[in-house]
PDB file of C-alpha atoms in Angstrom:
ATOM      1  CA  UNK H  21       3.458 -19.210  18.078  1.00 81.00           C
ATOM      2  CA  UNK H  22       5.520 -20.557  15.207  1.00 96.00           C
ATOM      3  CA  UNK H  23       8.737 -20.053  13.354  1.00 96.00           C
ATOM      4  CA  UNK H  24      10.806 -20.441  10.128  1.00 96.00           C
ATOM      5  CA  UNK H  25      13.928 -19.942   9.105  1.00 96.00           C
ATOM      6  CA  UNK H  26      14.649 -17.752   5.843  1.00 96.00           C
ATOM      7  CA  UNK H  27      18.490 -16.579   5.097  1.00 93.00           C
ATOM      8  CA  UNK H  28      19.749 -17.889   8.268  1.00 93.00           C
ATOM      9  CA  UNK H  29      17.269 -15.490  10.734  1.00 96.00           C
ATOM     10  CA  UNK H  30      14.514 -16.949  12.333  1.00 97.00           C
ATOM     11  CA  UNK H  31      11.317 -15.063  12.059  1.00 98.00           C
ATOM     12  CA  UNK H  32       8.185 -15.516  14.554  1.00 98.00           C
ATOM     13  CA  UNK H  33       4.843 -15.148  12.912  1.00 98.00           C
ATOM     14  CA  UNK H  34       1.152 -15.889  15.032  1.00 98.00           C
ATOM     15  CA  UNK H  35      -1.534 -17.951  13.117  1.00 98.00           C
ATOM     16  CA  UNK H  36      -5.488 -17.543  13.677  1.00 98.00           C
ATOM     17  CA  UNK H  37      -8.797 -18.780  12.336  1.00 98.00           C
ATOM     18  CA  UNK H  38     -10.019 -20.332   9.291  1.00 96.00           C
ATOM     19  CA  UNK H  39     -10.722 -19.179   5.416  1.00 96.00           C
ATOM     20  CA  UNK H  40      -9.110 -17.162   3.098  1.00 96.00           C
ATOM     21  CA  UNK H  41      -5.398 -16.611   4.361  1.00 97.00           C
ATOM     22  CA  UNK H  42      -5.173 -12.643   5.335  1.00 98.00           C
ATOM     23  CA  UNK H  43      -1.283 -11.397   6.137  1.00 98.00           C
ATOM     24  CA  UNK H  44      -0.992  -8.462   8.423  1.00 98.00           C
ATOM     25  CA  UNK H  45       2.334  -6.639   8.626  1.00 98.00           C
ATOM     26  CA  UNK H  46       3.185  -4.192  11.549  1.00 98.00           C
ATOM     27  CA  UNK H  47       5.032  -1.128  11.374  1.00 96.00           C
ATOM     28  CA  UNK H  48       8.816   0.060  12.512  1.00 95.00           C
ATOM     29  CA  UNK H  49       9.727  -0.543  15.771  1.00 94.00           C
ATOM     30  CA  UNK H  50       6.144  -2.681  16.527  1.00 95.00           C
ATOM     31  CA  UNK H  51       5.220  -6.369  16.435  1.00 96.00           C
ATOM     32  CA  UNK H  52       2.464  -8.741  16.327  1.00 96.00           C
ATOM     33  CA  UNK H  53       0.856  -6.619  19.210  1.00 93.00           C
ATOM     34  CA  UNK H  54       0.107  -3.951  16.352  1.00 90.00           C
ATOM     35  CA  UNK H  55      -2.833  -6.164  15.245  1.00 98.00           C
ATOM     36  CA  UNK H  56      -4.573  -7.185  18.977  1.00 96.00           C
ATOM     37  CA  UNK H  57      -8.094  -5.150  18.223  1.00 97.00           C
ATOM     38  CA  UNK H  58      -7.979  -6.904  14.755  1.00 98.00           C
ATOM     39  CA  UNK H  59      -6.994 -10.547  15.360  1.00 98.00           C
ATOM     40  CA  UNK H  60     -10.345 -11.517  16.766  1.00 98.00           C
ATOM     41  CA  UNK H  61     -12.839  -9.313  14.398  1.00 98.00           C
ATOM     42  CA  UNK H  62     -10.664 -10.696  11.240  1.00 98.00           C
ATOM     43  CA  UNK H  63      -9.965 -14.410  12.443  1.00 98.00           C
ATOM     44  CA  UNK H  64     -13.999 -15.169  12.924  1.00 98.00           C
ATOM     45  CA  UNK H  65     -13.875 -14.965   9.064  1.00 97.00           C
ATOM     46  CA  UNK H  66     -10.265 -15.480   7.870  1.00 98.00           C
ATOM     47  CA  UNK H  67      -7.044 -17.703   8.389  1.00 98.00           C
ATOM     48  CA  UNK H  68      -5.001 -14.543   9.596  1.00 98.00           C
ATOM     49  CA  UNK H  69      -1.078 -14.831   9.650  1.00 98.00           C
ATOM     50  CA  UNK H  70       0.753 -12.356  12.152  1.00 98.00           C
ATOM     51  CA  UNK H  71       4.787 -12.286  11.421  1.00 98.00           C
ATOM     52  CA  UNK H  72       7.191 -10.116  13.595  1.00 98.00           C
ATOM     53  CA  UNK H  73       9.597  -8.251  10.900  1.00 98.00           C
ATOM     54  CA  UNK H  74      13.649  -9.212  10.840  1.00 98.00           C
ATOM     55  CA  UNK H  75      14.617  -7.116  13.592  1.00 98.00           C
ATOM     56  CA  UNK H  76      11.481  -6.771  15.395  1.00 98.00           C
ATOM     57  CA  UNK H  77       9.538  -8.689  18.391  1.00 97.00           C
ATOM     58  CA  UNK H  78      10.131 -12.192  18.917  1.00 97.00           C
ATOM     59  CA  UNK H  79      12.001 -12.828  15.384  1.00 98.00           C
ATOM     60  CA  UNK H  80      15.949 -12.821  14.877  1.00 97.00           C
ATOM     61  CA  UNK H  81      17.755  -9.208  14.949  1.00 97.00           C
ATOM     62  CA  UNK H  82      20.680  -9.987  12.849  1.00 96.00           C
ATOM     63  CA  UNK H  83      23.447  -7.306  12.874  1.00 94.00           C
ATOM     64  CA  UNK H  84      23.330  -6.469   9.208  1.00 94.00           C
ATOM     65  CA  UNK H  85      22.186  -3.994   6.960  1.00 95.00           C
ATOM     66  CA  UNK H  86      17.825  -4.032   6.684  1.00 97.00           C
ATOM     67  CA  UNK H  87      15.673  -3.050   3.440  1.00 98.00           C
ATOM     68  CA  UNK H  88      12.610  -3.346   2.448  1.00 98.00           C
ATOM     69  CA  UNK H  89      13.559  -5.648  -0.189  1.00 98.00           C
ATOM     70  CA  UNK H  90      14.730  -7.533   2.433  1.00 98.00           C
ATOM     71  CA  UNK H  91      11.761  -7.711   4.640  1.00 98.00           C
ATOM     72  CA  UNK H  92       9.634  -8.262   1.482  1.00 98.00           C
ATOM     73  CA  UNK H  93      11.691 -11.285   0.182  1.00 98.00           C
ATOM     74  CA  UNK H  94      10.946 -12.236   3.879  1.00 98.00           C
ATOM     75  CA  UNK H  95       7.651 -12.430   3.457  1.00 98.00           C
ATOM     76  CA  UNK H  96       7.521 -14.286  -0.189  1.00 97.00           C
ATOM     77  CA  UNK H  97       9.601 -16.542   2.222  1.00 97.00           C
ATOM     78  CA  UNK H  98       6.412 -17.251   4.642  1.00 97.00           C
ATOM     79  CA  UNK H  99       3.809 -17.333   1.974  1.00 97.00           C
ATOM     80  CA  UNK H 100       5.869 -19.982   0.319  1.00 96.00           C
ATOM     81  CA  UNK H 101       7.128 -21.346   3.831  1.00 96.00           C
ATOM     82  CA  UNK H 102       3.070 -21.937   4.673  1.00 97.00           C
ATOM     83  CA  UNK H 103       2.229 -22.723   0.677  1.00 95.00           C
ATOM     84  CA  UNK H 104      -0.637 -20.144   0.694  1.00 94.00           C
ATOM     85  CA  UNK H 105      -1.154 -19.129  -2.118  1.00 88.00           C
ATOM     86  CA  UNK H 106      -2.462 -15.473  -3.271  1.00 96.00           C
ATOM     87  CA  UNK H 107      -3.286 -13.765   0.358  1.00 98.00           C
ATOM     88  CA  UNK H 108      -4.773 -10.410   1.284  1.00 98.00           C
ATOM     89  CA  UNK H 109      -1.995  -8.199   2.650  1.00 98.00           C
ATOM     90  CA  UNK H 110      -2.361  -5.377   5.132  1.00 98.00           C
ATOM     91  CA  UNK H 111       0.147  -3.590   6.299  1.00 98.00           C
ATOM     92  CA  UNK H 112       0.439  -0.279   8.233  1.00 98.00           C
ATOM     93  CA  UNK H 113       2.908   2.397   8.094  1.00 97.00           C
ATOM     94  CA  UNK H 114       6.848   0.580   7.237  1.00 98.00           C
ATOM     95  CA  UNK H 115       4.390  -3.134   6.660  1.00 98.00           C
ATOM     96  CA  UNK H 116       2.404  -0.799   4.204  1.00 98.00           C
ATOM     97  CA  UNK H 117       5.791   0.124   2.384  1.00 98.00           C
ATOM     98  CA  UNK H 118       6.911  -3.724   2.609  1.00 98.00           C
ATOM     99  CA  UNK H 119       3.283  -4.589   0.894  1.00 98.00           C
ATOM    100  CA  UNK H 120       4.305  -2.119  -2.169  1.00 98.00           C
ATOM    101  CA  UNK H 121       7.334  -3.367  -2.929  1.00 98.00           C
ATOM    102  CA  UNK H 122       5.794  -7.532  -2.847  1.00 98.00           C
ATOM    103  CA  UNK H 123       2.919  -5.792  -5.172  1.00 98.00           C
ATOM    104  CA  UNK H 124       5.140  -4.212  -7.425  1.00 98.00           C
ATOM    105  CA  UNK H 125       7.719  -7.313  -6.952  1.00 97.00           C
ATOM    106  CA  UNK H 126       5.683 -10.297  -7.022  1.00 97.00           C
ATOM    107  CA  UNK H 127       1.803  -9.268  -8.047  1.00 97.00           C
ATOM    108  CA  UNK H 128       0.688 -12.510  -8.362  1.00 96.00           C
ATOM    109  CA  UNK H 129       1.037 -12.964  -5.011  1.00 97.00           C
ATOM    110  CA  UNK H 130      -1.563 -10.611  -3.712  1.00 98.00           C
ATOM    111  CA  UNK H 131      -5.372 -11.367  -3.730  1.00 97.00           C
ATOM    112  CA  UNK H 132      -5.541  -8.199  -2.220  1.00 98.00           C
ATOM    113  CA  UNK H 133      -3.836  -5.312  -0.709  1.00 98.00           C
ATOM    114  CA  UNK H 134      -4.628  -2.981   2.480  1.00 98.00           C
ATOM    115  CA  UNK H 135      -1.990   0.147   3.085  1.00 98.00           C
ATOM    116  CA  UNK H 136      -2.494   1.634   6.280  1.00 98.00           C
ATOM    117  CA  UNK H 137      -1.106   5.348   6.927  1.00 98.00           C
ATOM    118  CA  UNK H 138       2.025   4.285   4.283  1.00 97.00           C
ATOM    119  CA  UNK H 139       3.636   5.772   0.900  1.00 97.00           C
ATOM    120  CA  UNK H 140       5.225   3.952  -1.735  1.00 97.00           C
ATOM    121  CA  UNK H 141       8.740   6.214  -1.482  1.00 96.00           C
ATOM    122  CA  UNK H 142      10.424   7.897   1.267  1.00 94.00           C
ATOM    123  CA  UNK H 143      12.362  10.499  -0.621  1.00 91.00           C
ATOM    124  CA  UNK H 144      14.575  12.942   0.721  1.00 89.00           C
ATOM    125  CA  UNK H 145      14.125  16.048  -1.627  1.00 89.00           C
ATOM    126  CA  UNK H 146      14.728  19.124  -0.279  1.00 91.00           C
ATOM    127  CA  UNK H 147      17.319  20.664   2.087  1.00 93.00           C
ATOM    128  CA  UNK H 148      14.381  20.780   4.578  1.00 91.00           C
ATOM    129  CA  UNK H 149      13.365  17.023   4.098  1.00 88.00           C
ATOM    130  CA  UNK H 150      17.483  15.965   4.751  1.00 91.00           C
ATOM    131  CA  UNK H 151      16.879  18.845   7.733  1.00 92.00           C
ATOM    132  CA  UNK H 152      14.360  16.353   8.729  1.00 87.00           C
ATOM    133  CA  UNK H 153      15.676  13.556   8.649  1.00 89.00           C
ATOM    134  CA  UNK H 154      18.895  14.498  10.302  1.00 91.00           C
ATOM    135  CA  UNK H 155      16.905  15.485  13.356  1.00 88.00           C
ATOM    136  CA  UNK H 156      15.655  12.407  13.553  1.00 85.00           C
ATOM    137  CA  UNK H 157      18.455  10.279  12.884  1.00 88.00           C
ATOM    138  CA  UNK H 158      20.267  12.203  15.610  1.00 90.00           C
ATOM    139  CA  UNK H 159      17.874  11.990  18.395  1.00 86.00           C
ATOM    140  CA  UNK H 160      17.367   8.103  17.575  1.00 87.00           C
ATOM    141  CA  UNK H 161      21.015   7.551  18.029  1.00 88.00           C
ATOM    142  CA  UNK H 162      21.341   9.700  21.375  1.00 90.00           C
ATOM    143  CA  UNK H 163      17.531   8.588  23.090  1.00 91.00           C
ATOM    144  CA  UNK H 164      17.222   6.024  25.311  1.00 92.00           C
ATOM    145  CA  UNK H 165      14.183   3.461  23.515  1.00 92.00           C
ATOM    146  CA  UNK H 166      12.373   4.370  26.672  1.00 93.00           C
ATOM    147  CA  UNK H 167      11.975   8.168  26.217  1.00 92.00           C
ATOM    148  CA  UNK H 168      10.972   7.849  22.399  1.00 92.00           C
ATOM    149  CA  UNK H 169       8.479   5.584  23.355  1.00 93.00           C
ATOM    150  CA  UNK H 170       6.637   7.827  25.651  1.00 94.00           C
ATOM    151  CA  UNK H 171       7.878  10.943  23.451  1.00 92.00           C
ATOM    152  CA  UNK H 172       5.816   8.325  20.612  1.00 92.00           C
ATOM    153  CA  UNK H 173       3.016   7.563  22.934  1.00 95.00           C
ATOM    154  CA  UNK H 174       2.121  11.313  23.793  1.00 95.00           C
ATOM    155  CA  UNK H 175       2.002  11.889  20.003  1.00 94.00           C
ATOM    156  CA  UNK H 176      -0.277   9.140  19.136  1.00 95.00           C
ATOM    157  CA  UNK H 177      -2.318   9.076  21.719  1.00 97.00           C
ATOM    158  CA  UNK H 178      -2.820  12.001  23.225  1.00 96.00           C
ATOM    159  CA  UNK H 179      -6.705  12.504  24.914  1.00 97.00           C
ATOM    160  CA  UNK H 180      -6.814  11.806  28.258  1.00 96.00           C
ATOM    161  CA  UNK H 181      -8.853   8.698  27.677  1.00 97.00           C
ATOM    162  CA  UNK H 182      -6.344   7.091  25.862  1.00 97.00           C
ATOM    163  CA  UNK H 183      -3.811   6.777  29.023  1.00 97.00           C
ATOM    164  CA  UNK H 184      -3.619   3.110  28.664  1.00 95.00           C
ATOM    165  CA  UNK H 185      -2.512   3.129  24.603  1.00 95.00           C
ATOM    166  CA  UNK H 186       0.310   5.873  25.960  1.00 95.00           C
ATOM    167  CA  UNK H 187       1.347   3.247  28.417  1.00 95.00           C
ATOM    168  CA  UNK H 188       1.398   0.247  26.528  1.00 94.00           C
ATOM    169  CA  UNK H 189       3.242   2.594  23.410  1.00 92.00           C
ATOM    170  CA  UNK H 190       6.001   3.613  25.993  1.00 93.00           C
ATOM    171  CA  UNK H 191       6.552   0.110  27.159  1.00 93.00           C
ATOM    172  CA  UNK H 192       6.600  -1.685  24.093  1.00 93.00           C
ATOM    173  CA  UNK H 193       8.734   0.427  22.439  1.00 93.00           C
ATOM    174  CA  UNK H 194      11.537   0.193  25.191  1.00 94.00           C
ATOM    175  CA  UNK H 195      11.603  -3.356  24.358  1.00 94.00           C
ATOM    176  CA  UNK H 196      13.295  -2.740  21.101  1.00 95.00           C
ATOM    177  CA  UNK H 197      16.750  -4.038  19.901  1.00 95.00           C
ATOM    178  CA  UNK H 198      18.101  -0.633  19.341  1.00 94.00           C
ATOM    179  CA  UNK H 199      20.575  -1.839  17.016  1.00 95.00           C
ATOM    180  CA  UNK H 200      17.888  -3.389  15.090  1.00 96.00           C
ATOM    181  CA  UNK H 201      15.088  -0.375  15.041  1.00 95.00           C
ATOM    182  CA  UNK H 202      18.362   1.841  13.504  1.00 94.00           C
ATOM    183  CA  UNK H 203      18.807  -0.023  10.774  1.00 95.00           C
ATOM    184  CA  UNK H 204      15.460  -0.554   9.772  1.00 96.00           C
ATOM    185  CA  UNK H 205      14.989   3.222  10.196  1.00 94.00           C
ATOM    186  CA  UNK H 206      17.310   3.335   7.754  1.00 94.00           C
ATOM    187  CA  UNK H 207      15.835   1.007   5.325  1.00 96.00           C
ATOM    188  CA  UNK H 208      13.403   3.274   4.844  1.00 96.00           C
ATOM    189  CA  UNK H 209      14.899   6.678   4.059  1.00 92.00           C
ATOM    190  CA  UNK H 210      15.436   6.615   0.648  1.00 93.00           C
ATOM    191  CA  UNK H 211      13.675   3.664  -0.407  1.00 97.00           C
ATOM    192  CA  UNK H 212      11.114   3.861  -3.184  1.00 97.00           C
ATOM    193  CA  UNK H 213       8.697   1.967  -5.675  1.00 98.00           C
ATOM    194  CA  UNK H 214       6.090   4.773  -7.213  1.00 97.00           C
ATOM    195  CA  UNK H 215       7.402   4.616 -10.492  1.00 97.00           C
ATOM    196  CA  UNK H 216       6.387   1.108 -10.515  1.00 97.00           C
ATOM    197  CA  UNK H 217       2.604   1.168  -8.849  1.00 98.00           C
ATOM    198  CA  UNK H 218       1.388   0.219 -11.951  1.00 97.00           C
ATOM    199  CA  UNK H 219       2.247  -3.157 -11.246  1.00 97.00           C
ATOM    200  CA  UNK H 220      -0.206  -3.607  -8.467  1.00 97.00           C
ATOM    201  CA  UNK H 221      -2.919  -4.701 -10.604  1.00 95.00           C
ATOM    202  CA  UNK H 222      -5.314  -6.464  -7.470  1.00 97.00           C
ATOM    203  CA  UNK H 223      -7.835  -4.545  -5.234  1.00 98.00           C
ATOM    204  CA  UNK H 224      -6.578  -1.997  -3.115  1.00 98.00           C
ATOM    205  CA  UNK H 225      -7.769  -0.024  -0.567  1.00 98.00           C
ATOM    206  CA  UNK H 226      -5.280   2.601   1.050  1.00 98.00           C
ATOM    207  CA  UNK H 227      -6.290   3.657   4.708  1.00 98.00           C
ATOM    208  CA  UNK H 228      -5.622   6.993   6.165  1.00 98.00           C
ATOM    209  CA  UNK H 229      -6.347   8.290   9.151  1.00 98.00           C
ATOM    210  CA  UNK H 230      -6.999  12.465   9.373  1.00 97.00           C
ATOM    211  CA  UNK H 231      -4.196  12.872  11.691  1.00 97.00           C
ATOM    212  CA  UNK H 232      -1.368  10.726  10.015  1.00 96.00           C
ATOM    213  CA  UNK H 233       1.618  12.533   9.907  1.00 91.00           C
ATOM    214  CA  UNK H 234       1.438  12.844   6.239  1.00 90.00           C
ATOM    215  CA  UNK H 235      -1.958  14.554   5.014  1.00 93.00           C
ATOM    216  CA  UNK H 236      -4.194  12.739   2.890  1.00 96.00           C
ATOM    217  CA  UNK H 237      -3.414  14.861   0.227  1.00 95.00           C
ATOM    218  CA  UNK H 238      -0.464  13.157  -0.345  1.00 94.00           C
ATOM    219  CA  UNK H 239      -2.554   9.319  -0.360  1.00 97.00           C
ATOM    220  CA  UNK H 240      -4.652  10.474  -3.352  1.00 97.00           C
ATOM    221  CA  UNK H 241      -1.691  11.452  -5.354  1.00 96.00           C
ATOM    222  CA  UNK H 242      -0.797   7.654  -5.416  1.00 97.00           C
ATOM    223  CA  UNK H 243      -3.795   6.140  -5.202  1.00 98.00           C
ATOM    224  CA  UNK H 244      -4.064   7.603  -8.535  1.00 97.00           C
ATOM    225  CA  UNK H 245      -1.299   6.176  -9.719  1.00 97.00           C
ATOM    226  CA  UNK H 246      -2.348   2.464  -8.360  1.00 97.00           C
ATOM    227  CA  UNK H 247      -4.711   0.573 -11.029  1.00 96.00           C
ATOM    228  CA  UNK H 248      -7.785  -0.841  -8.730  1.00 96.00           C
ATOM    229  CA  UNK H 249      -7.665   1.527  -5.305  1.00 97.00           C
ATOM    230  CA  UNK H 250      -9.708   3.699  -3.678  1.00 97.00           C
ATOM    231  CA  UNK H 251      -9.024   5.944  -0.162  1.00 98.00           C
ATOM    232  CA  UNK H 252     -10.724   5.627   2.760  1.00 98.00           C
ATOM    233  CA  UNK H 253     -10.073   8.318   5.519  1.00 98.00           C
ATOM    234  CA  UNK H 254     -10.929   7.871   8.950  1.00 98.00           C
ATOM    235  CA  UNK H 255     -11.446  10.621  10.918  1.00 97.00           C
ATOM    236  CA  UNK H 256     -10.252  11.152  14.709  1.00 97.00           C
ATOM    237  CA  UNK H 257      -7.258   9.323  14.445  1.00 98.00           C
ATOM    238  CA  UNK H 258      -3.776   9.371  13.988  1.00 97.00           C
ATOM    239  CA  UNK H 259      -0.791   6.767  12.758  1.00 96.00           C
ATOM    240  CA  UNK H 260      -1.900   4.144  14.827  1.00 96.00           C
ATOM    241  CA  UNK H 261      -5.593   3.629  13.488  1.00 98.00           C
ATOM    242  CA  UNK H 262      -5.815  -0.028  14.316  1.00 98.00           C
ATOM    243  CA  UNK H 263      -5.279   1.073  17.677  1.00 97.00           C
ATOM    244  CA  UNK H 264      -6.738   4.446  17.749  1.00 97.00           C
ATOM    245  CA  UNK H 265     -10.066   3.447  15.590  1.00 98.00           C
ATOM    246  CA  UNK H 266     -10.337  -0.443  16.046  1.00 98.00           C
ATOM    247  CA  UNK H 267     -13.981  -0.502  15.135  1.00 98.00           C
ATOM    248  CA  UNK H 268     -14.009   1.756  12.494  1.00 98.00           C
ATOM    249  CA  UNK H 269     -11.199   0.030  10.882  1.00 98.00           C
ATOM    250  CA  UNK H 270     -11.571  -3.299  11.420  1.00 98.00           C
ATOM    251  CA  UNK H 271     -15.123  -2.686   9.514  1.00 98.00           C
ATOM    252  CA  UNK H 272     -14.125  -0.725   6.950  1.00 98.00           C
ATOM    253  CA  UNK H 273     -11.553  -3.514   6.180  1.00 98.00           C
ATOM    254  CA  UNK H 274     -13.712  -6.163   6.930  1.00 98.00           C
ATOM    255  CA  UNK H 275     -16.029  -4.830   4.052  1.00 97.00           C
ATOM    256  CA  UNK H 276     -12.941  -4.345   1.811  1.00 98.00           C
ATOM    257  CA  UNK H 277     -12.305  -7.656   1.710  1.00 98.00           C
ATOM    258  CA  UNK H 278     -15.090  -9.345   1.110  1.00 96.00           C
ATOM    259  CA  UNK H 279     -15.862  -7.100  -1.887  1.00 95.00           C
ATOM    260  CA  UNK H 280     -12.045  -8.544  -2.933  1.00 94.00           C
ATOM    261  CA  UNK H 281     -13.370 -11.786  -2.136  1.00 88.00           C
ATOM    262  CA  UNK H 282     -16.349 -11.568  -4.609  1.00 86.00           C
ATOM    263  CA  UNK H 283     -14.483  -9.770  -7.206  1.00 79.00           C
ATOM    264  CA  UNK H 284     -11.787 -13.036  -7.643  1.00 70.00           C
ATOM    265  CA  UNK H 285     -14.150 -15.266  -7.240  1.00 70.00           C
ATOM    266  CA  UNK H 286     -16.381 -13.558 -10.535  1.00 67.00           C
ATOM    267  CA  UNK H 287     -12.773 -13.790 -12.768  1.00 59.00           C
TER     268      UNK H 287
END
C-alpha cells in the first residue's frame, strides 16, 4: 500500500511482482478490488501497479469537478511518480476510457494497451440517448449507494452461482463517496477521443464480453479505427469480465502481452 501526491490529492495505488511494469485501471465507482482474480495470475510474470482513481477507494475525493483528462494526467503523474517508463495499460470500462485519452494524449507512454468493455466517446446523440441519461442521472442523485449496488450486483451477476460476486458488488459499492461517484459519472457523459484513435499507434487488444451493455458491434467500429488492435469477445459474461471470466481473461491477456512483449523487443 503506497501513496503520492499529484495536484494536492493523494492517490493510493497497490504494487506486485517483478518484470515488465503492467498498470491496471478500475472502472467508476470500483477500486483496486476490481483486479483480485488478476493480481496473482499477472504478478508471477509482471511488476503490476494497482491505483485507486481521484475519487475512488482509498485515494483523496476532492470536492471538485472530475474528467477524464483529469484522471489521465493522474496517471502520467504515477508513471512519472514511479519513473517507469513505457507500461502496458489495462483498463476496464471508465479505466478503459482513461487509457484512450493517455494513448491518444501521451503515446509514447504505452508499451501496450488492454480496453476492457470501454469506448473511446460517450456521446449523447439522440433525444433517446439524453432520455437515457437523464434516467440515470436522476436515480443516482435520489438512490441510496446501497440499493444501486445490489440493483448493480443483480445485473452483473445474475446466476445463482454467482451469489457471492452479488454480495461483494452490493457491499462495495455502498462504500462509495457519493459526492465523488457523481462527479465522475459526470466526467464521462460527454467526453470523447475517437476522432483522435489514430494516435494510439502500440498493440492493442480491446476486450468484450457478449453481455456488455454495449454490443460488440459497436467495439469493431473502433477497433477499426485504432492502428495495431484486434477484438477479443468472451462469451458468458457481462461488464465485469475480470470478475465474471477470471480465467478466460486473465489468459487471453496474459497471451496479449507477451506477443506485445516480443513485438518491442524485435523494433
Amino acid at each position: 500500500m503506497a501513496y503520492f501526491e499529484h495536484e494536492g490529492c493523494n492517490l493510493h495505488y497497490e504494487e506486485y511482482g517483478h518484470g515488465a511494469q503492467l498498470l491496471l485501471v478500475h472502472g467508476l465507482g470500483s477500486s483496486t478490488l476490481d483486479w483480485e482474480m488478476q493480481i496473482p495470475a499477472l504478478a508471477a510474470h509482471y511488476r503490476v501497479i494497482v491505483p485507486d482513481i481521484r475519487g475512488h477507494g482509498r485515494s483523496d475525493k476532492p470536492r471538485e469537478r472530475y474528467s477524464i483528462a483529469g484522471f489521465s494526467a493522474d496517471m502520467v503523474a504515477l508513471i512519472e511518480h514511479l519513473r517507469l517508463g513505457p507500461v502496458h495499460y489495462v483498463g476496464l470500462s471508465m479505466g478503459g476510457m482513461i487509457g484512450f485519452q493517455l494513448g491518444v494524449d501521451q503515446p509514447q507512454m504505452l508499451k501496450s494497451l488492454t480496453i476492457v468493455n470501454s469506448a473511446p466517446e460517450v456521446k449523447l446523440r439522440s433525444r433517446d440517448d439524453y432520455w437515457q441519461w437523464f434516467k440515470r442521472w436522476s436515480l443516482m442523485r435520489v438512490l441510496s449507494l446501497a440499493s444501486i449496488g445490489k440493483a448493480l450486483g443483480g445485473k452483473l451477476f445474475p446466476k445463482p452461482e454467482q451469489a457471492d460476486l452479488r454480495q461483494k458488488m452490493a457491499e462495495r459499492w455502498a462504500k462509495n463517496d457519493k459526492r465523488a461517484y457523481l462527479a465522475s459519472f459526470d466526467a464521462i457523459v460527454g467526453w470523447g477521443v475517437q476522432e483522435r484513435l489514430s494516435r494510439v499507434t502500440c498493440p492493442t487488444l480491446v476486450i468484450s464480453a457478449d453481455r456488455d451493455y454495449t454490443p460488440v458491434a459497436l467495439k469493431e467500429t473502433y477497433v477499426r479505427l485504432l492502428p495495431n488492435a484486434r477484438l477479443v469477445v468472451i462469451a458468458d459474461s457481462r461488464h465485469a469480465t475480470p470478475l465474471d471470466q477470471p480465467e478466460r481473461f486473465n489468459q487471453t491477456l496474459l497471451e496479449f502481452l507477451a506477443a506485445a512483449d516480443t513485438q518491442s523487443q524485435d523494433h
